[in-house]
Amino acid sequence: MINRVAISVLTILLAAGAFAADLTDAQRAAIEQRIKPVGESCMEGDNTCGAPAVAAAPAGPRSGEDVYNSACMACHSTGAAGAPKVGDATAWADRIAKGTDVLYVSGVEGVAGTGMMAKGGCMNCSDEEVHAAVDYMVANSQ
Ligand code: HEC
């Protein structure tokens, strides 16, 4: 009897251990945040005390590089679907010659009839973020 209980407890612990090992760093950080002791020493006058952990949330628009890496790189680093590769000055020369404003429009609205969809498919990207990604791509392709 005791043994059976011990074995099931062990099984549960092992299962929990396996589960814990599957957590990503971000999940682990979120859990640590949740279980950290309440009322960690708080100095008087420290207005950051008890502030919610917002550090991980982006404070403003993502940088062009971040947007590029998450939304544009799949095509623009490989040339997939005929996308001009970032870093390929020849592929970009004629496009850059059209002017940044034209490229911004292509970035936000896409290029009809090609694999370049509106915002490169990044529907949660603001126009501003897409513009920044275009700037990043142009800056690295001339
Ligand atoms: C699914 C693949 C794909 C993704 C993802 C993608 N693009 Fe493109 N992009 C293309 C293709 C293909 C072209 C070439 C279109 C053409 O023939 O002019 C292109 C062209 C462009 C051009 C040049 C347009 C012109 O007027 O010459 C810009 C600027 C551009 N993409 C920006 C972006 C940005 C910014 C992102 C990410 C937010 C992105 N793309 C994501 C496929 C993609």
Short mmCIF file of N, CA and C and ligand atoms in Angstrom, two decimals:
data_model
loop_
_atom_site.label_atom_id
_atom_site.label_comp_id
_atom_site.label_asym_id
_atom_site.label_seq_id
_atom_site.Cartn_x
_atom_site.Cartn_y
_atom_site.Cartn_z
N MET A 1 0.85 -1.21 0.00
CA MET A 1 0.00 0.00 0.00
C MET A 1 0.88 1.24 0.00
N ILE A 2 1.73 1.34 1.00
CA ILE A 2 2.64 2.49 1.07
C ILE A 2 3.43 2.61 -0.23
N ASN A 3 3.85 1.42 -0.68
CA ASN A 3 4.65 1.42 -1.89
C ASN A 3 3.88 1.95 -3.09
N ARG A 4 2.61 1.54 -3.18
CA ARG A 4 1.81 2.00 -4.31
C ARG A 4 1.65 3.50 -4.27
N VAL A 5 1.41 4.02 -3.08
CA VAL A 5 1.28 5.47 -2.96
C VAL A 5 2.58 6.14 -3.38
N ALA A 6 3.67 5.58 -2.89
CA ALA A 6 4.97 6.16 -3.22
C ALA A 6 5.19 6.15 -4.72
N ILE A 7 4.80 5.06 -5.35
CA ILE A 7 5.01 4.96 -6.79
C ILE A 7 4.14 5.96 -7.55
N SER A 8 2.88 6.12 -7.10
CA SER A 8 2.07 7.09 -7.85
C SER A 8 2.57 8.51 -7.62
N VAL A 9 3.02 8.78 -6.42
CA VAL A 9 3.58 10.12 -6.18
C VAL A 9 4.78 10.33 -7.09
N LEU A 10 5.61 9.31 -7.17
CA LEU A 10 6.79 9.39 -8.01
C LEU A 10 6.40 9.62 -9.47
N THR A 11 5.36 8.88 -9.90
CA THR A 11 4.91 9.02 -11.29
C THR A 11 4.45 10.45 -11.55
N ILE A 12 3.69 10.97 -10.59
CA ILE A 12 3.20 12.34 -10.78
C ILE A 12 4.37 13.32 -10.84
N LEU A 13 5.32 13.11 -9.96
CA LEU A 13 6.49 14.01 -9.97
C LEU A 13 7.23 13.91 -11.30
N LEU A 14 7.39 12.70 -11.78
CA LEU A 14 8.10 12.53 -13.05
C LEU A 14 7.34 13.21 -14.19
N ALA A 15 6.02 13.02 -14.17
CA ALA A 15 5.22 13.63 -15.22
C ALA A 15 5.35 15.15 -15.15
N ALA A 16 5.30 15.66 -13.92
CA ALA A 16 5.43 17.11 -13.75
C ALA A 16 6.80 17.57 -14.22
N GLY A 17 7.79 16.75 -13.93
CA GLY A 17 9.15 17.08 -14.36
C GLY A 17 9.24 17.13 -15.87
N ALA A 18 8.61 16.16 -16.53
CA ALA A 18 8.65 16.12 -17.99
C ALA A 18 7.93 17.35 -18.54
N PHE A 19 6.84 17.69 -17.88
CA PHE A 19 6.07 18.86 -18.33
C PHE A 19 6.92 20.13 -18.18
N ALA A 20 7.57 20.25 -17.01
CA ALA A 20 8.38 21.44 -16.76
C ALA A 20 9.47 21.57 -17.81
N ALA A 21 10.02 20.43 -18.23
CA ALA A 21 11.12 20.47 -19.18
C ALA A 21 10.66 20.96 -20.54
N ASP A 22 9.35 20.87 -20.79
CA ASP A 22 8.83 21.29 -22.09
C ASP A 22 8.55 22.79 -22.18
N LEU A 23 8.66 23.47 -21.05
CA LEU A 23 8.35 24.89 -21.07
C LEU A 23 9.41 25.67 -21.83
N THR A 24 8.98 26.70 -22.50
CA THR A 24 9.95 27.57 -23.16
C THR A 24 10.51 28.53 -22.10
N ASP A 25 11.57 29.20 -22.44
CA ASP A 25 12.15 30.18 -21.51
C ASP A 25 11.13 31.25 -21.13
N ALA A 26 10.34 31.66 -22.13
CA ALA A 26 9.38 32.72 -21.86
C ALA A 26 8.31 32.24 -20.88
N GLN A 27 7.87 30.99 -21.06
CA GLN A 27 6.86 30.46 -20.15
C GLN A 27 7.43 30.34 -18.75
N ARG A 28 8.67 29.88 -18.70
CA ARG A 28 9.31 29.72 -17.40
C ARG A 28 9.44 31.08 -16.70
N ALA A 29 9.82 32.08 -17.48
CA ALA A 29 9.96 33.42 -16.90
C ALA A 29 8.62 33.92 -16.40
N ALA A 30 7.56 33.61 -17.17
CA ALA A 30 6.23 34.06 -16.76
C ALA A 30 5.82 33.38 -15.47
N ILE A 31 6.16 32.11 -15.34
CA ILE A 31 5.81 31.38 -14.12
C ILE A 31 6.62 31.93 -12.95
N GLU A 32 7.90 32.14 -13.18
CA GLU A 32 8.72 32.69 -12.09
C GLU A 32 8.15 34.03 -11.63
N GLN A 33 7.69 34.81 -12.60
CA GLN A 33 7.10 36.10 -12.28
C GLN A 33 5.88 35.91 -11.39
N ARG A 34 5.05 34.90 -11.77
CA ARG A 34 3.81 34.66 -11.03
C ARG A 34 4.07 34.17 -9.61
N ILE A 35 5.08 33.32 -9.45
CA ILE A 35 5.25 32.70 -8.14
C ILE A 35 6.27 33.41 -7.28
N LYS A 36 6.76 34.54 -7.76
CA LYS A 36 7.76 35.20 -6.93
C LYS A 36 7.07 35.79 -5.70
N PRO A 37 7.77 35.83 -4.59
CA PRO A 37 7.13 36.23 -3.34
C PRO A 37 6.43 37.58 -3.46
N VAL A 38 5.27 37.63 -2.86
CA VAL A 38 4.54 38.89 -2.84
C VAL A 38 5.26 39.83 -1.89
N GLY A 39 5.18 41.10 -2.13
CA GLY A 39 5.73 42.08 -1.20
C GLY A 39 7.22 41.96 -1.02
N GLU A 40 7.92 41.73 -2.10
CA GLU A 40 9.39 41.77 -2.03
C GLU A 40 9.75 43.15 -1.49
N SER A 41 10.82 43.18 -0.73
CA SER A 41 11.11 44.40 0.01
C SER A 41 10.95 45.62 -0.89
N CYS A 42 10.23 46.56 -0.35
CA CYS A 42 9.78 47.69 -1.13
C CYS A 42 10.23 48.94 -0.39
N MET A 43 11.11 49.70 -0.99
CA MET A 43 11.59 50.90 -0.31
C MET A 43 10.57 52.02 -0.46
N GLU A 44 10.46 52.81 0.59
CA GLU A 44 9.53 53.91 0.51
C GLU A 44 10.00 54.88 -0.58
N GLY A 45 9.05 55.34 -1.37
CA GLY A 45 9.41 56.30 -2.41
C GLY A 45 9.81 55.62 -3.72
N ASP A 46 9.87 54.29 -3.70
CA ASP A 46 10.22 53.59 -4.95
C ASP A 46 8.93 53.34 -5.72
N ASN A 47 8.69 54.15 -6.72
CA ASN A 47 7.40 54.02 -7.42
C ASN A 47 7.40 52.89 -8.44
N THR A 48 8.49 52.14 -8.55
CA THR A 48 8.47 50.99 -9.44
C THR A 48 7.97 49.77 -8.68
N CYS A 49 7.79 49.92 -7.38
CA CYS A 49 7.38 48.82 -6.54
C CYS A 49 5.99 48.35 -6.88
N GLY A 50 5.84 47.06 -7.04
CA GLY A 50 4.52 46.52 -7.31
C GLY A 50 4.03 46.83 -8.70
N ALA A 51 4.87 47.45 -9.51
CA ALA A 51 4.46 47.72 -10.88
C ALA A 51 4.36 46.40 -11.63
N PRO A 52 3.39 46.28 -12.48
CA PRO A 52 3.27 45.03 -13.22
C PRO A 52 4.49 44.81 -14.10
N ALA A 53 4.80 43.54 -14.36
CA ALA A 53 5.97 43.23 -15.16
C ALA A 53 5.68 43.47 -16.62
N VAL A 54 5.94 44.66 -17.08
CA VAL A 54 5.65 44.98 -18.47
C VAL A 54 6.90 44.94 -19.33
N ALA A 55 8.03 44.61 -18.68
CA ALA A 55 9.31 44.69 -19.38
C ALA A 55 9.30 43.92 -20.70
N ALA A 56 8.58 42.79 -20.73
CA ALA A 56 8.64 41.96 -21.92
C ALA A 56 7.79 42.52 -23.07
N ALA A 57 6.79 43.35 -22.73
CA ALA A 57 5.93 43.88 -23.78
C ALA A 57 6.65 44.99 -24.54
N PRO A 58 6.51 45.03 -25.85
CA PRO A 58 7.19 46.07 -26.60
C PRO A 58 6.66 47.43 -26.19
N ALA A 59 7.55 48.36 -25.97
CA ALA A 59 7.16 49.66 -25.46
C ALA A 59 6.58 50.53 -26.57
N GLY A 60 6.95 50.28 -27.79
CA GLY A 60 6.44 51.10 -28.88
C GLY A 60 6.48 50.28 -30.14
N PRO A 61 6.55 50.93 -31.27
CA PRO A 61 6.62 50.17 -32.51
C PRO A 61 7.88 49.31 -32.56
N ARG A 62 7.77 48.14 -33.16
CA ARG A 62 8.95 47.28 -33.30
C ARG A 62 9.90 47.92 -34.30
N SER A 63 11.17 47.61 -34.16
CA SER A 63 12.15 48.18 -35.08
C SER A 63 12.00 47.52 -36.44
N GLY A 64 12.53 48.20 -37.46
CA GLY A 64 12.50 47.64 -38.80
C GLY A 64 13.16 46.28 -38.85
N GLU A 65 14.24 46.15 -38.12
CA GLU A 65 14.96 44.88 -38.13
C GLU A 65 14.11 43.77 -37.51
N ASP A 66 13.43 44.09 -36.40
CA ASP A 66 12.57 43.08 -35.76
C ASP A 66 11.44 42.65 -36.69
N VAL A 67 10.81 43.65 -37.32
CA VAL A 67 9.70 43.32 -38.21
C VAL A 67 10.23 42.49 -39.38
N TYR A 68 11.34 42.93 -39.94
CA TYR A 68 11.93 42.17 -41.05
C TYR A 68 12.18 40.72 -40.63
N ASN A 69 12.81 40.56 -39.48
CA ASN A 69 13.16 39.20 -39.03
C ASN A 69 11.93 38.34 -38.80
N SER A 70 10.84 38.95 -38.33
CA SER A 70 9.69 38.11 -38.04
C SER A 70 8.75 37.98 -39.22
N ALA A 71 8.68 38.99 -40.09
CA ALA A 71 7.62 38.94 -41.11
C ALA A 71 8.10 38.92 -42.55
N CYS A 72 9.31 39.35 -42.82
CA CYS A 72 9.73 39.54 -44.21
C CYS A 72 10.84 38.59 -44.62
N MET A 73 11.62 38.18 -43.64
CA MET A 73 12.83 37.42 -43.91
C MET A 73 12.54 36.12 -44.67
N ALA A 74 11.42 35.48 -44.35
CA ALA A 74 11.12 34.18 -44.96
C ALA A 74 11.29 34.25 -46.47
N CYS A 75 10.80 35.33 -47.07
CA CYS A 75 10.93 35.46 -48.53
C CYS A 75 12.15 36.27 -48.91
N HIS A 76 12.38 37.37 -48.18
CA HIS A 76 13.40 38.31 -48.64
C HIS A 76 14.83 37.93 -48.29
N SER A 77 15.02 36.87 -47.51
CA SER A 77 16.41 36.44 -47.29
C SER A 77 16.76 35.30 -48.24
N THR A 78 15.72 34.63 -48.77
CA THR A 78 15.98 33.46 -49.61
C THR A 78 15.66 33.72 -51.08
N GLY A 79 14.87 34.76 -51.34
CA GLY A 79 14.41 34.99 -52.70
C GLY A 79 13.20 34.12 -53.03
N ALA A 80 12.58 33.55 -52.00
CA ALA A 80 11.41 32.69 -52.22
C ALA A 80 10.34 33.46 -52.99
N ALA A 81 9.66 32.78 -53.86
CA ALA A 81 8.56 33.35 -54.64
C ALA A 81 9.02 34.53 -55.50
N GLY A 82 10.33 34.62 -55.75
CA GLY A 82 10.85 35.70 -56.59
C GLY A 82 11.03 37.01 -55.86
N ALA A 83 11.07 36.95 -54.53
CA ALA A 83 11.26 38.18 -53.75
C ALA A 83 12.70 38.68 -53.93
N PRO A 84 12.87 40.00 -54.09
CA PRO A 84 14.24 40.53 -54.15
C PRO A 84 14.94 40.28 -52.82
N LYS A 85 16.10 39.66 -52.89
CA LYS A 85 16.82 39.31 -51.67
C LYS A 85 17.46 40.55 -51.03
N VAL A 86 17.32 40.65 -49.74
CA VAL A 86 17.99 41.74 -49.03
C VAL A 86 19.49 41.50 -49.14
N GLY A 87 20.23 42.55 -49.47
CA GLY A 87 21.68 42.42 -49.65
C GLY A 87 22.07 42.30 -51.11
N ASP A 88 21.07 42.03 -51.97
CA ASP A 88 21.35 41.91 -53.40
C ASP A 88 21.11 43.27 -54.06
N ALA A 89 22.17 44.06 -54.14
CA ALA A 89 22.05 45.43 -54.64
C ALA A 89 21.49 45.47 -56.05
N THR A 90 21.84 44.51 -56.88
CA THR A 90 21.35 44.50 -58.27
C THR A 90 19.84 44.32 -58.28
N ALA A 91 19.36 43.39 -57.46
CA ALA A 91 17.92 43.13 -57.44
C ALA A 91 17.15 44.34 -56.92
N TRP A 92 17.80 45.14 -56.11
CA TRP A 92 17.09 46.27 -55.49
C TRP A 92 17.25 47.60 -56.22
N ALA A 93 18.30 47.74 -57.05
CA ALA A 93 18.61 49.04 -57.64
C ALA A 93 17.38 49.68 -58.31
N ASP A 94 16.71 48.94 -59.20
CA ASP A 94 15.57 49.51 -59.91
C ASP A 94 14.42 49.83 -58.96
N ARG A 95 14.28 49.00 -57.95
CA ARG A 95 13.19 49.22 -56.99
C ARG A 95 13.48 50.48 -56.16
N ILE A 96 14.73 50.57 -55.68
CA ILE A 96 15.09 51.73 -54.86
C ILE A 96 14.95 53.02 -55.69
N ALA A 97 15.24 52.90 -56.99
CA ALA A 97 15.14 54.07 -57.88
C ALA A 97 13.71 54.60 -57.96
N LYS A 98 12.71 53.75 -57.67
CA LYS A 98 11.31 54.20 -57.72
C LYS A 98 11.00 55.17 -56.58
N GLY A 99 11.85 55.16 -55.56
CA GLY A 99 11.63 56.06 -54.42
C GLY A 99 11.03 55.31 -53.24
N THR A 100 11.41 55.77 -52.07
CA THR A 100 10.99 55.11 -50.84
C THR A 100 9.47 55.09 -50.69
N ASP A 101 8.82 56.19 -51.10
CA ASP A 101 7.36 56.24 -50.92
C ASP A 101 6.66 55.13 -51.69
N VAL A 102 7.17 54.86 -52.89
CA VAL A 102 6.58 53.79 -53.70
C VAL A 102 6.80 52.45 -53.00
N LEU A 103 7.98 52.27 -52.45
CA LEU A 103 8.28 51.01 -51.77
C LEU A 103 7.43 50.86 -50.50
N TYR A 104 7.18 51.98 -49.83
CA TYR A 104 6.31 51.92 -48.64
C TYR A 104 4.93 51.41 -49.04
N VAL A 105 4.42 51.93 -50.16
CA VAL A 105 3.09 51.51 -50.62
C VAL A 105 3.13 50.01 -50.96
N SER A 106 4.19 49.57 -51.65
CA SER A 106 4.30 48.14 -51.96
C SER A 106 4.33 47.32 -50.68
N GLY A 107 5.04 47.83 -49.68
CA GLY A 107 5.16 47.10 -48.42
C GLY A 107 3.81 46.98 -47.72
N VAL A 108 3.07 48.08 -47.68
CA VAL A 108 1.80 48.09 -46.95
C VAL A 108 0.69 47.42 -47.75
N GLU A 109 0.64 47.71 -49.05
CA GLU A 109 -0.49 47.18 -49.85
C GLU A 109 -0.14 45.90 -50.59
N GLY A 110 1.14 45.60 -50.67
CA GLY A 110 1.55 44.42 -51.43
C GLY A 110 1.72 44.76 -52.90
N VAL A 111 2.17 43.80 -53.67
CA VAL A 111 2.32 44.00 -55.11
C VAL A 111 1.37 43.00 -55.77
N ALA A 112 0.31 43.53 -56.37
CA ALA A 112 -0.73 42.67 -56.94
C ALA A 112 -0.14 41.65 -57.91
N GLY A 113 -0.64 40.45 -57.83
CA GLY A 113 -0.25 39.42 -58.78
C GLY A 113 1.09 38.77 -58.45
N THR A 114 1.67 39.10 -57.30
CA THR A 114 2.94 38.47 -56.90
C THR A 114 2.79 37.87 -55.51
N GLY A 115 3.85 37.27 -55.03
CA GLY A 115 3.83 36.71 -53.68
C GLY A 115 3.90 37.78 -52.60
N MET A 116 4.11 39.03 -53.02
CA MET A 116 4.20 40.12 -52.05
C MET A 116 2.80 40.54 -51.65
N MET A 117 2.35 40.00 -50.49
CA MET A 117 1.00 40.33 -50.04
C MET A 117 1.06 41.61 -49.22
N ALA A 118 -0.11 42.15 -48.93
CA ALA A 118 -0.18 43.35 -48.09
C ALA A 118 0.58 43.09 -46.80
N LYS A 119 1.43 44.02 -46.43
CA LYS A 119 2.25 43.94 -45.20
C LYS A 119 3.03 42.64 -45.12
N GLY A 120 3.33 42.05 -46.26
CA GLY A 120 4.07 40.78 -46.25
C GLY A 120 3.34 39.72 -45.44
N GLY A 121 2.03 39.94 -45.26
CA GLY A 121 1.24 38.98 -44.50
C GLY A 121 1.21 39.27 -43.01
N CYS A 122 1.93 40.31 -42.58
CA CYS A 122 1.98 40.63 -41.14
C CYS A 122 0.82 41.54 -40.79
N MET A 123 -0.34 40.93 -40.52
CA MET A 123 -1.52 41.75 -40.32
C MET A 123 -1.52 42.50 -38.99
N ASN A 124 -0.65 42.10 -38.06
CA ASN A 124 -0.60 42.89 -36.82
C ASN A 124 0.51 43.94 -36.86
N CYS A 125 1.12 44.11 -38.03
CA CYS A 125 2.12 45.17 -38.18
C CYS A 125 1.41 46.48 -38.53
N SER A 126 1.82 47.55 -37.89
CA SER A 126 1.28 48.85 -38.26
C SER A 126 1.95 49.30 -39.56
N ASP A 127 1.36 50.28 -40.23
CA ASP A 127 1.98 50.83 -41.44
C ASP A 127 3.40 51.31 -41.11
N GLU A 128 3.49 51.97 -39.95
CA GLU A 128 4.76 52.52 -39.49
C GLU A 128 5.82 51.41 -39.37
N GLU A 129 5.42 50.28 -38.83
CA GLU A 129 6.36 49.17 -38.67
C GLU A 129 6.77 48.60 -40.03
N VAL A 130 5.83 48.54 -40.95
CA VAL A 130 6.17 48.04 -42.30
C VAL A 130 7.13 49.03 -42.96
N HIS A 131 6.88 50.33 -42.79
CA HIS A 131 7.79 51.33 -43.35
C HIS A 131 9.20 51.13 -42.78
N ALA A 132 9.27 50.88 -41.49
CA ALA A 132 10.58 50.68 -40.86
C ALA A 132 11.27 49.45 -41.43
N ALA A 133 10.48 48.40 -41.70
CA ALA A 133 11.06 47.18 -42.28
C ALA A 133 11.56 47.46 -43.69
N VAL A 134 10.79 48.27 -44.45
CA VAL A 134 11.23 48.63 -45.81
C VAL A 134 12.55 49.42 -45.71
N ASP A 135 12.59 50.36 -44.79
CA ASP A 135 13.83 51.14 -44.60
C ASP A 135 15.00 50.22 -44.30
N TYR A 136 14.76 49.25 -43.44
CA TYR A 136 15.81 48.31 -43.05
C TYR A 136 16.27 47.51 -44.28
N MET A 137 15.32 47.06 -45.07
CA MET A 137 15.66 46.26 -46.25
C MET A 137 16.44 47.09 -47.26
N VAL A 138 15.98 48.32 -47.49
CA VAL A 138 16.65 49.20 -48.46
C VAL A 138 18.07 49.52 -47.97
N ALA A 139 18.18 49.85 -46.69
CA ALA A 139 19.49 50.22 -46.15
C ALA A 139 20.49 49.08 -46.28
N ASN A 140 20.00 47.86 -46.29
CA ASN A 140 20.90 46.71 -46.36
C ASN A 140 20.99 46.11 -47.76
N SER A 141 20.49 46.85 -48.74
CA SER A 141 20.49 46.30 -50.10
C SER A 141 21.05 47.28 -51.12
N GLN A 142 21.92 48.19 -50.69
CA GLN A 142 22.53 49.07 -51.69
C GLN A 142 24.03 49.14 -51.56
C1 HEC B 1 5.54 35.42 -49.11
C2 HEC B 1 6.77 36.07 -49.51
C3 HEC B 1 7.02 37.50 -49.08
C4 HEC B 1 6.99 38.02 -47.82
C5 HEC B 1 6.70 37.32 -46.51
C6 HEC B 1 7.35 39.43 -47.95
N1 HEC B 1 7.57 39.73 -49.25
FE1 HEC B 1 8.09 41.55 -50.00
N2 HEC B 1 8.15 40.78 -51.86
C7 HEC B 1 7.86 39.47 -52.22
C8 HEC B 1 7.95 39.31 -53.65
C9 HEC B 1 7.71 38.04 -54.44
C10 HEC B 1 8.33 40.57 -54.16
C11 HEC B 1 8.55 40.96 -55.61
C12 HEC B 1 7.27 41.53 -56.16
C13 HEC B 1 7.49 42.05 -57.55
O1 HEC B 1 7.52 41.23 -58.45
O2 HEC B 1 7.65 43.26 -57.69
C14 HEC B 1 8.44 41.47 -53.02
C15 HEC B 1 8.78 42.79 -53.11
C16 HEC B 1 8.89 43.66 -52.04
C17 HEC B 1 9.25 45.06 -52.14
C18 HEC B 1 9.59 45.80 -53.42
C19 HEC B 1 8.32 46.25 -54.05
C20 HEC B 1 8.54 47.17 -55.24
O3 HEC B 1 7.67 48.02 -55.40
O4 HEC B 1 9.53 47.04 -55.94
C21 HEC B 1 9.21 45.57 -50.88
C22 HEC B 1 9.49 47.00 -50.48
C23 HEC B 1 8.83 44.50 -50.01
N3 HEC B 1 8.64 43.35 -50.72
C24 HEC B 1 8.70 44.64 -48.65
C25 HEC B 1 8.35 43.60 -47.79
C26 HEC B 1 8.21 43.78 -46.38
C27 HEC B 1 8.45 45.06 -45.63
C28 HEC B 1 7.87 42.57 -45.87
C29 HEC B 1 7.60 42.19 -44.42
C30 HEC B 1 6.72 43.06 -43.68
C31 HEC B 1 7.78 41.64 -46.99
N4 HEC B 1 8.09 42.32 -48.14
C32 HEC B 1 7.43 40.30 -46.89
C33 HEC B 1 7.53 38.45 -51.35
C34 HEC B 1 7.38 38.58 -49.98
#
